[in-house]
PDB file of C-alpha atoms in Angstrom:
ATOM      1  CA  UNK Y   1      18.162 -15.688 -19.002  1.00 42.00           C
ATOM      2  CA  UNK Y   2      20.681 -13.035 -18.016  1.00 43.00           C
ATOM      3  CA  UNK Y   3      22.155 -10.654 -20.555  1.00 39.00           C
ATOM      4  CA  UNK Y   4      24.762  -8.503 -18.913  1.00 41.00           C
ATOM      5  CA  UNK Y   5      24.539  -4.993 -20.339  1.00 42.00           C
ATOM      6  CA  UNK Y   6      26.632  -3.238 -17.696  1.00 45.00           C
ATOM      7  CA  UNK Y   7      30.333  -4.076 -17.242  1.00 48.00           C
ATOM      8  CA  UNK Y   8      31.240  -5.764 -13.970  1.00 54.00           C
ATOM      9  CA  UNK Y   9      33.527  -3.887 -11.584  1.00 61.00           C
ATOM     10  CA  UNK Y  10      33.688  -6.375  -8.720  1.00 61.00           C
ATOM     11  CA  UNK Y  11      37.154  -7.589  -9.722  1.00 72.00           C
ATOM     12  CA  UNK Y  12      38.647  -4.064  -9.849  1.00 79.00           C
ATOM     13  CA  UNK Y  13      40.758  -3.207  -6.757  1.00 81.00           C
ATOM     14  CA  UNK Y  14      38.684  -1.145  -4.276  1.00 76.00           C
ATOM     15  CA  UNK Y  15      41.089   1.791  -4.524  1.00 81.00           C
ATOM     16  CA  UNK Y  16      40.317   2.068  -8.269  1.00 83.00           C
ATOM     17  CA  UNK Y  17      36.678   1.079  -8.142  1.00 80.00           C
ATOM     18  CA  UNK Y  18      35.143   4.522  -7.525  1.00 84.00           C
ATOM     19  CA  UNK Y  19      36.923   5.982 -10.554  1.00 85.00           C
ATOM     20  CA  UNK Y  20      35.650   3.039 -12.602  1.00 81.00           C
ATOM     21  CA  UNK Y  21      32.150   3.531 -11.253  1.00 77.00           C
ATOM     22  CA  UNK Y  22      32.233   7.228 -12.164  1.00 80.00           C
ATOM     23  CA  UNK Y  23      33.616   6.469 -15.616  1.00 78.00           C
ATOM     24  CA  UNK Y  24      30.891   3.899 -16.139  1.00 72.00           C
ATOM     25  CA  UNK Y  25      28.221   6.489 -15.330  1.00 72.00           C
ATOM     26  CA  UNK Y  26      29.813   8.945 -17.737  1.00 69.00           C
ATOM     27  CA  UNK Y  27      29.524   6.358 -20.517  1.00 68.00           C
ATOM     28  CA  UNK Y  28      25.812   5.783 -19.926  1.00 70.00           C
ATOM     29  CA  UNK Y  29      22.992   7.912 -21.282  1.00 77.00           C
ATOM     30  CA  UNK Y  30      22.129   8.945 -17.708  1.00 86.00           C
ATOM     31  CA  UNK Y  31      25.027  11.178 -16.577  1.00 85.00           C
ATOM     32  CA  UNK Y  32      25.142  12.268 -12.928  1.00 89.00           C
ATOM     33  CA  UNK Y  33      27.571  13.558 -10.315  1.00 88.00           C
ATOM     34  CA  UNK Y  34      28.935  10.959  -7.868  1.00 88.00           C
ATOM     35  CA  UNK Y  35      30.708  11.544  -4.567  1.00 89.00           C
ATOM     36  CA  UNK Y  36      31.610   9.280  -1.660  1.00 87.00           C
ATOM     37  CA  UNK Y  37      33.437   9.316   1.655  1.00 86.00           C
ATOM     38  CA  UNK Y  38      34.949   5.991   0.527  1.00 84.00           C
ATOM     39  CA  UNK Y  39      36.394   7.050  -2.825  1.00 83.00           C
ATOM     40  CA  UNK Y  40      39.809   5.564  -1.953  1.00 83.00           C
ATOM     41  CA  UNK Y  41      38.314   2.300  -0.675  1.00 82.00           C
ATOM     42  CA  UNK Y  42      35.068   1.986  -2.596  1.00 81.00           C
ATOM     43  CA  UNK Y  43      33.888  -1.522  -1.789  1.00 79.00           C
ATOM     44  CA  UNK Y  44      30.812  -1.439  -3.984  1.00 76.00           C
ATOM     45  CA  UNK Y  45      29.309  -4.156  -6.121  1.00 76.00           C
ATOM     46  CA  UNK Y  46      27.071  -4.099  -9.133  1.00 73.00           C
ATOM     47  CA  UNK Y  47      25.301  -6.890 -10.976  1.00 73.00           C
ATOM     48  CA  UNK Y  48      23.423  -6.017 -14.117  1.00 63.00           C
ATOM     49  CA  UNK Y  49      21.760  -5.031 -16.123  1.00 61.00           C
ATOM     50  CA  UNK Y  50      19.717  -8.136 -16.517  1.00 72.00           C
ATOM     51  CA  UNK Y  51      17.229  -8.019 -19.360  1.00 78.00           C
ATOM     52  CA  UNK Y  52      13.957  -9.801 -18.750  1.00 82.00           C
ATOM     53  CA  UNK Y  53      11.655  -9.037 -21.611  1.00 78.00           C
ATOM     54  CA  UNK Y  54      11.368  -5.277 -21.989  1.00 84.00           C
ATOM     55  CA  UNK Y  55      12.723  -4.325 -18.564  1.00 89.00           C
ATOM     56  CA  UNK Y  56      16.197  -4.351 -17.077  1.00 88.00           C
ATOM     57  CA  UNK Y  57      17.185  -5.215 -13.518  1.00 89.00           C
ATOM     58  CA  UNK Y  58      20.289  -3.932 -11.787  1.00 87.00           C
ATOM     59  CA  UNK Y  59      21.542  -4.870  -8.320  1.00 86.00           C
ATOM     60  CA  UNK Y  60      23.899  -2.547  -6.428  1.00 86.00           C
ATOM     61  CA  UNK Y  61      25.560  -2.570  -3.023  1.00 87.00           C
ATOM     62  CA  UNK Y  62      27.367   0.630  -2.018  1.00 87.00           C
ATOM     63  CA  UNK Y  63      28.985   2.266   1.022  1.00 85.00           C
ATOM     64  CA  UNK Y  64      28.360   5.989   1.481  1.00 84.00           C
ATOM     65  CA  UNK Y  65      27.417   7.542  -1.858  1.00 89.00           C
ATOM     66  CA  UNK Y  66      25.882  10.771  -3.126  1.00 91.00           C
ATOM     67  CA  UNK Y  67      24.166  10.616  -6.549  1.00 91.00           C
ATOM     68  CA  UNK Y  68      23.008  13.868  -8.085  1.00 92.00           C
ATOM     69  CA  UNK Y  69      21.405  14.355 -11.497  1.00 92.00           C
ATOM     70  CA  UNK Y  70      20.893  18.042 -12.207  1.00 93.00           C
ATOM     71  CA  UNK Y  71      19.028  19.957 -14.896  1.00 93.00           C
ATOM     72  CA  UNK Y  72      22.372  20.379 -16.675  1.00 92.00           C
ATOM     73  CA  UNK Y  73      22.872  16.603 -16.742  1.00 91.00           C
ATOM     74  CA  UNK Y  74      19.368  16.180 -18.145  1.00 93.00           C
ATOM     75  CA  UNK Y  75      20.072  18.692 -20.920  1.00 92.00           C
ATOM     76  CA  UNK Y  76      23.197  16.735 -21.828  1.00 90.00           C
ATOM     77  CA  UNK Y  77      21.354  13.433 -22.163  1.00 91.00           C
ATOM     78  CA  UNK Y  78      17.934  12.147 -21.237  1.00 93.00           C
ATOM     79  CA  UNK Y  79      16.779   8.687 -22.353  1.00 92.00           C
ATOM     80  CA  UNK Y  80      13.355   9.459 -20.809  1.00 94.00           C
ATOM     81  CA  UNK Y  81      13.206   6.324 -18.677  1.00 94.00           C
ATOM     82  CA  UNK Y  82      11.569   5.439 -15.385  1.00 96.00           C
ATOM     83  CA  UNK Y  83      13.363   3.642 -12.568  1.00 95.00           C
ATOM     84  CA  UNK Y  84      11.645   1.756  -9.769  1.00 96.00           C
ATOM     85  CA  UNK Y  85      14.158   1.340  -6.975  1.00 96.00           C
ATOM     86  CA  UNK Y  86      13.685  -1.313  -4.265  1.00 96.00           C
ATOM     87  CA  UNK Y  87      15.887  -0.860  -1.193  1.00 95.00           C
ATOM     88  CA  UNK Y  88      16.866  -4.224   0.269  1.00 94.00           C
ATOM     89  CA  UNK Y  89      19.082  -3.044   3.135  1.00 93.00           C
ATOM     90  CA  UNK Y  90      19.969   0.319   4.650  1.00 93.00           C
ATOM     91  CA  UNK Y  91      18.345   3.663   3.914  1.00 92.00           C
ATOM     92  CA  UNK Y  92      18.804   6.693   1.659  1.00 92.00           C
ATOM     93  CA  UNK Y  93      17.671  10.313   1.829  1.00 93.00           C
ATOM     94  CA  UNK Y  94      16.167  11.271  -1.520  1.00 93.00           C
ATOM     95  CA  UNK Y  95      15.042  14.541  -3.067  1.00 93.00           C
ATOM     96  CA  UNK Y  96      13.218  14.064  -6.374  1.00 93.00           C
ATOM     97  CA  UNK Y  97      10.681  16.330  -8.003  1.00 81.00           C
ATOM     98  CA  UNK Y  98       8.643  17.986  -5.254  1.00 82.00           C
ATOM     99  CA  UNK Y  99       9.288  15.256  -2.679  1.00 86.00           C
ATOM    100  CA  UNK Y 100      11.947  14.740  -0.011  1.00 89.00           C
ATOM    101  CA  UNK Y 101      11.913  11.507   1.946  1.00 91.00           C
ATOM    102  CA  UNK Y 102      13.905   8.661   3.449  1.00 92.00           C
ATOM    103  CA  UNK Y 103      13.621   5.255   1.834  1.00 93.00           C
ATOM    104  CA  UNK Y 104      14.359   2.163   3.924  1.00 92.00           C
ATOM    105  CA  UNK Y 105      14.380  -1.603   3.564  1.00 94.00           C
ATOM    106  CA  UNK Y 106      11.502  -3.146   1.581  1.00 94.00           C
ATOM    107  CA  UNK Y 107      10.411   0.234   0.264  1.00 95.00           C
ATOM    108  CA  UNK Y 108      10.150   1.361  -3.361  1.00 96.00           C
ATOM    109  CA  UNK Y 109      10.638   4.707  -5.050  1.00 95.00           C
ATOM    110  CA  UNK Y 110       9.723   5.693  -8.599  1.00 96.00           C
ATOM    111  CA  UNK Y 111      12.089   8.119 -10.333  1.00 96.00           C
ATOM    112  CA  UNK Y 112      12.373   9.653 -13.785  1.00 96.00           C
ATOM    113  CA  UNK Y 113      15.543  10.436 -15.696  1.00 95.00           C
ATOM    114  CA  UNK Y 114      13.796  13.642 -16.853  1.00 95.00           C
ATOM    115  CA  UNK Y 115      13.557  15.099 -13.334  1.00 94.00           C
ATOM    116  CA  UNK Y 116      16.448  16.323 -11.145  1.00 94.00           C
ATOM    117  CA  UNK Y 117      17.422  13.808  -8.488  1.00 93.00           C
ATOM    118  CA  UNK Y 118      19.575  13.695  -5.362  1.00 93.00           C
ATOM    119  CA  UNK Y 119      20.132  10.560  -3.272  1.00 93.00           C
ATOM    120  CA  UNK Y 120      22.415  10.472  -0.251  1.00 91.00           C
ATOM    121  CA  UNK Y 121      23.491   7.239   1.475  1.00 89.00           C
ATOM    122  CA  UNK Y 122      25.567   8.108   4.531  1.00 84.00           C
ATOM    123  CA  UNK Y 123      24.347   5.822   7.316  1.00 84.00           C
ATOM    124  CA  UNK Y 124      25.983   2.584   6.272  1.00 87.00           C
ATOM    125  CA  UNK Y 125      25.865   0.268   3.299  1.00 90.00           C
ATOM    126  CA  UNK Y 126      22.792   0.310   1.075  1.00 93.00           C
ATOM    127  CA  UNK Y 127      21.748  -2.637  -1.086  1.00 93.00           C
ATOM    128  CA  UNK Y 128      19.030  -2.352  -3.681  1.00 93.00           C
ATOM    129  CA  UNK Y 129      17.558  -3.369  -7.003  1.00 93.00           C
ATOM    130  CA  UNK Y 130      16.471  -1.066  -9.815  1.00 93.00           C
ATOM    131  CA  UNK Y 131      13.910  -1.840 -12.504  1.00 94.00           C
ATOM    132  CA  UNK Y 132      14.492   0.281 -15.621  1.00 92.00           C
ATOM    133  CA  UNK Y 133      11.680   0.607 -18.125  1.00 92.00           C
ATOM    134  CA  UNK Y 134      10.355   2.790 -20.923  1.00 93.00           C
ATOM    135  CA  UNK Y 135       7.289   5.026 -20.346  1.00 93.00           C
ATOM    136  CA  UNK Y 136       5.385   3.082 -23.015  1.00 91.00           C
ATOM    137  CA  UNK Y 137       5.137   0.179 -20.536  1.00 90.00           C
ATOM    138  CA  UNK Y 138       3.284   2.330 -18.003  1.00 90.00           C
ATOM    139  CA  UNK Y 139      -0.354   2.947 -19.022  1.00 86.00           C
ATOM    140  CA  UNK Y 140      -0.713   6.159 -16.994  1.00 87.00           C
ATOM    141  CA  UNK Y 141      -0.693   9.835 -18.038  1.00 87.00           C
ATOM    142  CA  UNK Y 142       2.669  11.472 -17.239  1.00 89.00           C
ATOM    143  CA  UNK Y 143       0.884  13.969 -14.980  1.00 88.00           C
ATOM    144  CA  UNK Y 144      -0.365  11.120 -12.794  1.00 88.00           C
ATOM    145  CA  UNK Y 145       3.033   9.444 -12.586  1.00 90.00           C
ATOM    146  CA  UNK Y 146       4.495  12.813 -11.613  1.00 91.00           C
ATOM    147  CA  UNK Y 147       2.447  12.587  -8.407  1.00 89.00           C
ATOM    148  CA  UNK Y 148       4.346   9.439  -7.391  1.00 91.00           C
ATOM    149  CA  UNK Y 149       7.894  10.550  -8.191  1.00 93.00           C
ATOM    150  CA  UNK Y 150      10.148  10.635  -5.156  1.00 92.00           C
ATOM    151  CA  UNK Y 151       7.561   9.190  -2.791  1.00 92.00           C
ATOM    152  CA  UNK Y 152       7.897   6.051  -0.681  1.00 92.00           C
ATOM    153  CA  UNK Y 153       5.885   3.102  -1.953  1.00 92.00           C
ATOM    154  CA  UNK Y 154       5.586   0.174   0.426  1.00 91.00           C
ATOM    155  CA  UNK Y 155       7.090  -3.186  -0.453  1.00 93.00           C
ATOM    156  CA  UNK Y 156       6.169  -4.606   2.943  1.00 91.00           C
ATOM    157  CA  UNK Y 157       2.504  -5.451   2.382  1.00 90.00           C
ATOM    158  CA  UNK Y 158      -0.111  -5.868  -0.322  1.00 90.00           C
ATOM    159  CA  UNK Y 159       0.830  -5.563  -3.982  1.00 91.00           C
ATOM    160  CA  UNK Y 160       4.171  -3.976  -3.112  1.00 93.00           C
ATOM    161  CA  UNK Y 161       5.158  -7.044  -1.089  1.00 94.00           C
ATOM    162  CA  UNK Y 162       4.245  -9.310  -4.015  1.00 94.00           C
ATOM    163  CA  UNK Y 163       6.458  -7.271  -6.360  1.00 95.00           C
ATOM    164  CA  UNK Y 164       9.325  -7.088  -3.849  1.00 95.00           C
ATOM    165  CA  UNK Y 165       9.227 -10.864  -3.310  1.00 94.00           C
ATOM    166  CA  UNK Y 166       9.156 -11.468  -7.068  1.00 93.00           C
ATOM    167  CA  UNK Y 167      12.153  -9.219  -7.754  1.00 92.00           C
ATOM    168  CA  UNK Y 168      14.120 -10.637  -4.836  1.00 91.00           C
ATOM    169  CA  UNK Y 169      13.578 -14.184  -6.054  1.00 88.00           C
ATOM    170  CA  UNK Y 170      14.663 -13.205  -9.557  1.00 85.00           C
ATOM    171  CA  UNK Y 171      17.928 -11.951  -8.104  1.00 78.00           C
ATOM    172  CA  UNK Y 172      18.577 -14.965  -5.875  1.00 80.00           C
ATOM    173  CA  UNK Y 173      17.339 -17.723  -8.204  1.00 79.00           C
ATOM    174  CA  UNK Y 174      18.533 -16.448 -11.585  1.00 74.00           C
ATOM    175  CA  UNK Y 175      20.161 -19.778 -12.460  1.00 76.00           C
ATOM    176  CA  UNK Y 176      16.742 -21.456 -12.340  1.00 80.00           C
ATOM    177  CA  UNK Y 177      15.474 -19.591 -15.424  1.00 80.00           C
ATOM    178  CA  UNK Y 178      16.319 -20.017 -19.075  1.00 79.00           C
ATOM    179  CA  UNK Y 179      16.317 -17.551 -22.017  1.00 78.00           C
ATOM    180  CA  UNK Y 180      12.766 -18.522 -22.988  1.00 81.00           C
ATOM    181  CA  UNK Y 181      11.560 -17.496 -19.509  1.00 84.00           C
ATOM    182  CA  UNK Y 182      12.777 -13.894 -19.818  1.00 83.00           C
ATOM    183  CA  UNK Y 183       9.808 -12.417 -21.775  1.00 84.00           C
ATOM    184  CA  UNK Y 184       7.289 -14.111 -19.495  1.00 85.00           C
ATOM    185  CA  UNK Y 185       9.070 -12.964 -16.347  1.00 88.00           C
ATOM    186  CA  UNK Y 186       9.299  -9.454 -17.775  1.00 87.00           C
ATOM    187  CA  UNK Y 187       5.556  -9.443 -18.354  1.00 88.00           C
ATOM    188  CA  UNK Y 188       4.931 -10.506 -14.748  1.00 90.00           C
ATOM    189  CA  UNK Y 189       7.271  -7.787 -13.463  1.00 91.00           C
ATOM    190  CA  UNK Y 190       5.549  -5.075 -15.517  1.00 91.00           C
ATOM    191  CA  UNK Y 191       2.071  -6.270 -14.542  1.00 91.00           C
ATOM    192  CA  UNK Y 192       2.908  -6.245 -10.844  1.00 92.00           C
ATOM    193  CA  UNK Y 193       4.623  -2.873 -11.154  1.00 93.00           C
ATOM    194  CA  UNK Y 194       1.597  -1.362 -12.905  1.00 90.00           C
ATOM    195  CA  UNK Y 195      -0.717  -2.882 -10.297  1.00 91.00           C
ATOM    196  CA  UNK Y 196       1.335  -1.228  -7.549  1.00 91.00           C
ATOM    197  CA  UNK Y 197       1.313   2.165  -9.295  1.00 91.00           C
ATOM    198  CA  UNK Y 198      -2.432   1.937  -9.994  1.00 89.00           C
ATOM    199  CA  UNK Y 199      -3.085   1.130  -6.331  1.00 87.00           C
ATOM    200  CA  UNK Y 200      -0.986   4.076  -5.166  1.00 87.00           C
ATOM    201  CA  UNK Y 201      -2.674   6.447  -7.639  1.00 86.00           C
ATOM    202  CA  UNK Y 202      -6.140   5.284  -6.556  1.00 82.00           C
ATOM    203  CA  UNK Y 203      -5.259   5.717  -2.890  1.00 78.00           C
ATOM    204  CA  UNK Y 204      -3.818   9.161  -3.548  1.00 72.00           C
ATOM    205  CA  UNK Y 205      -6.883  10.227  -5.533  1.00 61.00           C
ATOM    206  CA  UNK Y 206      -9.161   9.227  -2.653  1.00 62.00           C
ATOM    207  CA  UNK Y 207      -7.029  11.186  -0.198  1.00 60.00           C
ATOM    208  CA  UNK Y 208      -6.946  14.281  -2.434  1.00 58.00           C
ATOM    209  CA  UNK Y 209     -10.703  14.118  -2.947  1.00 57.00           C
ATOM    210  CA  UNK Y 210     -11.258  13.822   0.796  1.00 58.00           C
ATOM    211  CA  UNK Y 211      -8.963  16.777   1.466  1.00 60.00           C
ATOM    212  CA  UNK Y 212     -11.161  18.912  -0.799  1.00 57.00           C
ATOM    213  CA  UNK Y 213     -14.244  18.162   1.304  1.00 57.00           C
ATOM    214  CA  UNK Y 214     -15.624  20.672   3.776  1.00 69.00           C
ATOM    215  CA  UNK Y 215     -15.217  19.684   7.449  1.00 76.00           C
ATOM    216  CA  UNK Y 216     -18.925  18.792   7.578  1.00 78.00           C
ATOM    217  CA  UNK Y 217     -18.671  16.622   4.440  1.00 70.00           C
ATOM    218  CA  UNK Y 218     -15.523  14.975   5.763  1.00 74.00           C
ATOM    219  CA  UNK Y 219     -17.293  14.042   9.012  1.00 81.00           C
ATOM    220  CA  UNK Y 220     -20.283  12.696   7.099  1.00 81.00           C
ATOM    221  CA  UNK Y 221     -18.023  10.637   4.818  1.00 76.00           C
ATOM    222  CA  UNK Y 222     -16.151   9.217   7.803  1.00 84.00           C
ATOM    223  CA  UNK Y 223     -19.405   8.416   9.616  1.00 86.00           C
ATOM    224  CA  UNK Y 224     -20.738   6.567   6.564  1.00 83.00           C
ATOM    225  CA  UNK Y 225     -17.474   4.644   6.280  1.00 85.00           C
ATOM    226  CA  UNK Y 226     -17.660   3.683   9.959  1.00 90.00           C
ATOM    227  CA  UNK Y 227     -21.286   2.619   9.664  1.00 89.00           C
ATOM    228  CA  UNK Y 228     -20.472   0.375   6.712  1.00 87.00           C
ATOM    229  CA  UNK Y 229     -17.541  -1.091   8.689  1.00 89.00           C
ATOM    230  CA  UNK Y 230     -19.910  -1.861  11.571  1.00 90.00           C
ATOM    231  CA  UNK Y 231     -22.460  -3.525   9.275  1.00 88.00           C
ATOM    232  CA  UNK Y 232     -19.730  -5.744   7.833  1.00 87.00           C
ATOM    233  CA  UNK Y 233     -18.569  -6.790  11.321  1.00 89.00           C
ATOM    234  CA  UNK Y 234     -21.786  -7.133  13.338  1.00 89.00           C
ATOM    235  CA  UNK Y 235     -21.114 -10.833  13.899  1.00 86.00           C
ATOM    236  CA  UNK Y 236     -17.802 -10.121  15.651  1.00 86.00           C
ATOM    237  CA  UNK Y 237     -18.053 -10.342  19.468  1.00 79.00           C
ATOM    238  CA  UNK Y 238     -15.133  -7.928  19.771  1.00 84.00           C
ATOM    239  CA  UNK Y 239     -16.896  -5.129  17.890  1.00 89.00           C
ATOM    240  CA  UNK Y 240     -16.812  -2.269  20.403  1.00 90.00           C
ATOM    241  CA  UNK Y 241     -16.544   1.524  20.175  1.00 92.00           C
ATOM    242  CA  UNK Y 242     -12.858   1.248  21.111  1.00 91.00           C
ATOM    243  CA  UNK Y 243     -12.109  -1.278  18.351  1.00 91.00           C
ATOM    244  CA  UNK Y 244     -14.036   0.817  15.803  1.00 92.00           C
ATOM    245  CA  UNK Y 245     -12.099   3.967  16.728  1.00 91.00           C
ATOM    246  CA  UNK Y 246      -8.790   2.112  16.498  1.00 89.00           C
ATOM    247  CA  UNK Y 247      -9.669   0.663  13.074  1.00 88.00           C
ATOM    248  CA  UNK Y 248     -10.304   4.179  11.731  1.00 88.00           C
ATOM    249  CA  UNK Y 249      -7.359   5.878  13.483  1.00 85.00           C
ATOM    250  CA  UNK Y 250      -9.529   8.310  15.446  1.00 88.00           C
ATOM    251  CA  UNK Y 251     -10.014   8.917  19.151  1.00 89.00           C
ATOM    252  CA  UNK Y 252     -12.882   7.349  21.061  1.00 90.00           C
ATOM    253  CA  UNK Y 253     -14.114  10.824  21.956  1.00 90.00           C
ATOM    254  CA  UNK Y 254     -14.280  11.839  18.285  1.00 91.00           C
ATOM    255  CA  UNK Y 255     -16.162   8.631  17.429  1.00 92.00           C
ATOM    256  CA  UNK Y 256     -18.751   9.437  20.109  1.00 92.00           C
ATOM    257  CA  UNK Y 257     -19.116  12.969  18.745  1.00 90.00           C
ATOM    258  CA  UNK Y 258     -19.728  11.703  15.188  1.00 90.00           C
ATOM    259  CA  UNK Y 259     -22.671   9.613  16.356  1.00 90.00           C
ATOM    260  CA  UNK Y 260     -24.008  12.184  18.803  1.00 90.00           C
ATOM    261  CA  UNK Y 261     -24.456  14.512  15.816  1.00 85.00           C
ATOM    262  CA  UNK Y 262     -27.025  11.980  14.567  1.00 82.00           C
ATOM    263  CA  UNK Y 263     -28.828  11.815  17.888  1.00 86.00           C
ATOM    264  CA  UNK Y 264     -27.676   8.439  19.184  1.00 86.00           C
ATOM    265  CA  UNK Y 265     -24.729   6.741  20.837  1.00 91.00           C
ATOM    266  CA  UNK Y 266     -22.332   4.354  19.112  1.00 92.00           C
ATOM    267  CA  UNK Y 267     -23.426   1.410  21.259  1.00 91.00           C
ATOM    268  CA  UNK Y 268     -27.119   2.124  20.661  1.00 92.00           C
ATOM    269  CA  UNK Y 269     -26.592   2.262  16.899  1.00 91.00           C
ATOM    270  CA  UNK Y 270     -24.667  -1.041  16.908  1.00 92.00           C
ATOM    271  CA  UNK Y 271     -27.407  -2.668  18.993  1.00 92.00           C
ATOM    272  CA  UNK Y 272     -30.109  -1.406  16.611  1.00 92.00           C
ATOM    273  CA  UNK Y 273     -28.232  -2.863  13.635  1.00 91.00           C
ATOM    274  CA  UNK Y 274     -27.844  -6.222  15.387  1.00 92.00           C
ATOM    275  CA  UNK Y 275     -31.502  -6.312  16.337  1.00 93.00           C
ATOM    276  CA  UNK Y 276     -32.461  -5.605  12.736  1.00 91.00           C
ATOM    277  CA  UNK Y 277     -30.324  -8.547  11.562  1.00 90.00           C
ATOM    278  CA  UNK Y 278     -32.044 -10.767  14.149  1.00 93.00           C
ATOM    279  CA  UNK Y 279     -35.485  -9.542  13.043  1.00 92.00           C
ATOM    280  CA  UNK Y 280     -34.617 -10.349   9.418  1.00 89.00           C
ATOM    281  CA  UNK Y 281     -33.410 -13.859  10.293  1.00 91.00           C
ATOM    282  CA  UNK Y 282     -36.428 -14.595  12.499  1.00 92.00           C
ATOM    283  CA  UNK Y 283     -38.692 -13.783   9.559  1.00 90.00           C
ATOM    284  CA  UNK Y 284     -36.748 -15.995   7.151  1.00 88.00           C
ATOM    285  CA  UNK Y 285     -38.550 -19.331   6.481  1.00 89.00           C
ATOM    286  CA  UNK Y 286     -35.211 -20.935   5.635  1.00 88.00           C
ATOM    287  CA  UNK Y 287     -34.133 -20.357   9.250  1.00 89.00           C
ATOM    288  CA  UNK Y 288     -37.419 -21.455  10.784  1.00 89.00           C
ATOM    289  CA  UNK Y 289     -35.827 -24.422  12.559  1.00 90.00           C
ATOM    290  CA  UNK Y 290     -32.863 -22.451  13.920  1.00 92.00           C
ATOM    291  CA  UNK Y 291     -33.287 -21.773  17.671  1.00 93.00           C
ATOM    292  CA  UNK Y 292     -33.859 -18.138  18.568  1.00 93.00           C
ATOM    293  CA  UNK Y 293     -30.900 -18.068  20.958  1.00 92.00           C
ATOM    294  CA  UNK Y 294     -28.602 -19.266  18.141  1.00 93.00           C
ATOM    295  CA  UNK Y 295     -29.746 -16.424  15.874  1.00 93.00           C
ATOM    296  CA  UNK Y 296     -29.293 -13.958  18.733  1.00 92.00           C
ATOM    297  CA  UNK Y 297     -25.785 -15.229  19.480  1.00 92.00           C
ATOM    298  CA  UNK Y 298     -24.889 -15.044  15.776  1.00 90.00           C
ATOM    299  CA  UNK Y 299     -25.463 -11.269  15.909  1.00 91.00           C
ATOM    300  CA  UNK Y 300     -23.706 -10.536  19.169  1.00 88.00           C
ATOM    301  CA  UNK Y 301     -26.338 -11.215  21.867  1.00 89.00           C
ATOM    302  CA  UNK Y 302     -24.799 -13.736  24.251  1.00 85.00           C
ATOM    303  CA  UNK Y 303     -27.640 -13.725  26.829  1.00 89.00           C
ATOM    304  CA  UNK Y 304     -31.080 -14.864  25.672  1.00 89.00           C
ATOM    305  CA  UNK Y 305     -32.943 -12.854  28.342  1.00 90.00           C
ATOM    306  CA  UNK Y 306     -31.134  -9.624  27.431  1.00 90.00           C
ATOM    307  CA  UNK Y 307     -31.889 -10.229  23.768  1.00 92.00           C
ATOM    308  CA  UNK Y 308     -35.581 -10.874  24.423  1.00 93.00           C
ATOM    309  CA  UNK Y 309     -35.932  -7.636  26.406  1.00 93.00           C
ATOM    310  CA  UNK Y 310     -34.059  -5.608  23.783  1.00 93.00           C
ATOM    311  CA  UNK Y 311     -36.092  -7.099  20.935  1.00 94.00           C
ATOM    312  CA  UNK Y 312     -39.422  -6.450  22.680  1.00 93.00           C
ATOM    313  CA  UNK Y 313     -38.367  -2.873  23.455  1.00 92.00           C
ATOM    314  CA  UNK Y 314     -37.443  -2.263  19.808  1.00 91.00           C
ATOM    315  CA  UNK Y 315     -40.336  -4.019  18.047  1.00 92.00           C
ATOM    316  CA  UNK Y 316     -43.114  -4.202  20.647  1.00 93.00           C
ATOM    317  CA  UNK Y 317     -43.340  -8.011  20.744  1.00 93.00           C
ATOM    318  CA  UNK Y 318     -41.170 -10.858  22.063  1.00 93.00           C
ATOM    319  CA  UNK Y 319     -38.943 -12.512  19.422  1.00 93.00           C
ATOM    320  CA  UNK Y 320     -40.909 -15.808  19.658  1.00 94.00           C
ATOM    321  CA  UNK Y 321     -44.236 -14.070  18.867  1.00 93.00           C
ATOM    322  CA  UNK Y 322     -42.661 -12.043  16.074  1.00 91.00           C
ATOM    323  CA  UNK Y 323     -41.276 -15.169  14.442  1.00 93.00           C
ATOM    324  CA  UNK Y 324     -44.625 -16.985  14.694  1.00 91.00           C
ATOM    325  CA  UNK Y 325     -46.503 -14.132  13.006  1.00 91.00           C
ATOM    326  CA  UNK Y 326     -43.842 -13.548  10.336  1.00 86.00           C
ATOM    327  CA  UNK Y 327     -43.621 -17.206   9.323  1.00 88.00           C
ATOM    328  CA  UNK Y 328     -47.414 -17.602   9.337  1.00 87.00           C
ATOM    329  CA  UNK Y 329     -47.723 -14.618   6.989  1.00 80.00           C
ATOM    330  CA  UNK Y 330     -45.252 -16.242   4.583  1.00 69.00           C
ATOM    331  CA  UNK Y 331     -47.118 -19.565   4.351  1.00 67.00           C
TER     332      UNK Y 331
END
């Protein structure tokens, strides 16, 4: 599967390796300035590039290194490519576009050869993989991709974890694939990459839209989100104001205030929703043989007597009488 497009430097003596690395960069269409505290003992490794379909993978392992691509470098040569960098070990400080951040293990960063770039690795060895691809493989407007340049993208959970695992296995199990596998693997890599970028763009759009809301609209949106969360979790015994606040990264006091604005407490609103679910089930002919205490327990009422009192207080009749009338009306 592997087609080596970048000369190997592993066999060059470490004292000569930095000069070779710099010369290699000068020969590419992506010139940049390189500096290192280990120029006289540059124990770096590179494997790549590996062509899989329409993308290329490169693996690097470097000691301290400073990569800088300036506007002058871009004017000299710009192949107009995107790079998705996955850090496997160590961390780098990166300034790219309008963003400055630190990228650590199992984190991605999207960069463009058309935008100035500075990456500094000075806290130990950094290992990583880079996916190089043409803009035509990314079905997003350039203005949207610009929003992601230089920002950390997680490879530790969700779609990012799937992509990170896929790329890591490609690097460690390359002997298991043949030439005919390359286009298919490339397609998988691009699909996962685009899924990750789409997810990040969607998440960013939601955050930007929320930031444009007035404080009153933002509170209303959060309250609606919390209420939907509660409805989806009414059957959980552990659903409490504290767990709801924690799930939405707000304080318990702020949660209470959101509901007080509507004239009720959090606990009272949860209880009303649970009672309504019980009322619905008691009126359902399909559940006519299900004991009342089982229905009550299903929606968070562990004590039958407490449930009966709460139901009668809410609806004016005991749950047994309500069920009898509701089922008789449906016959």
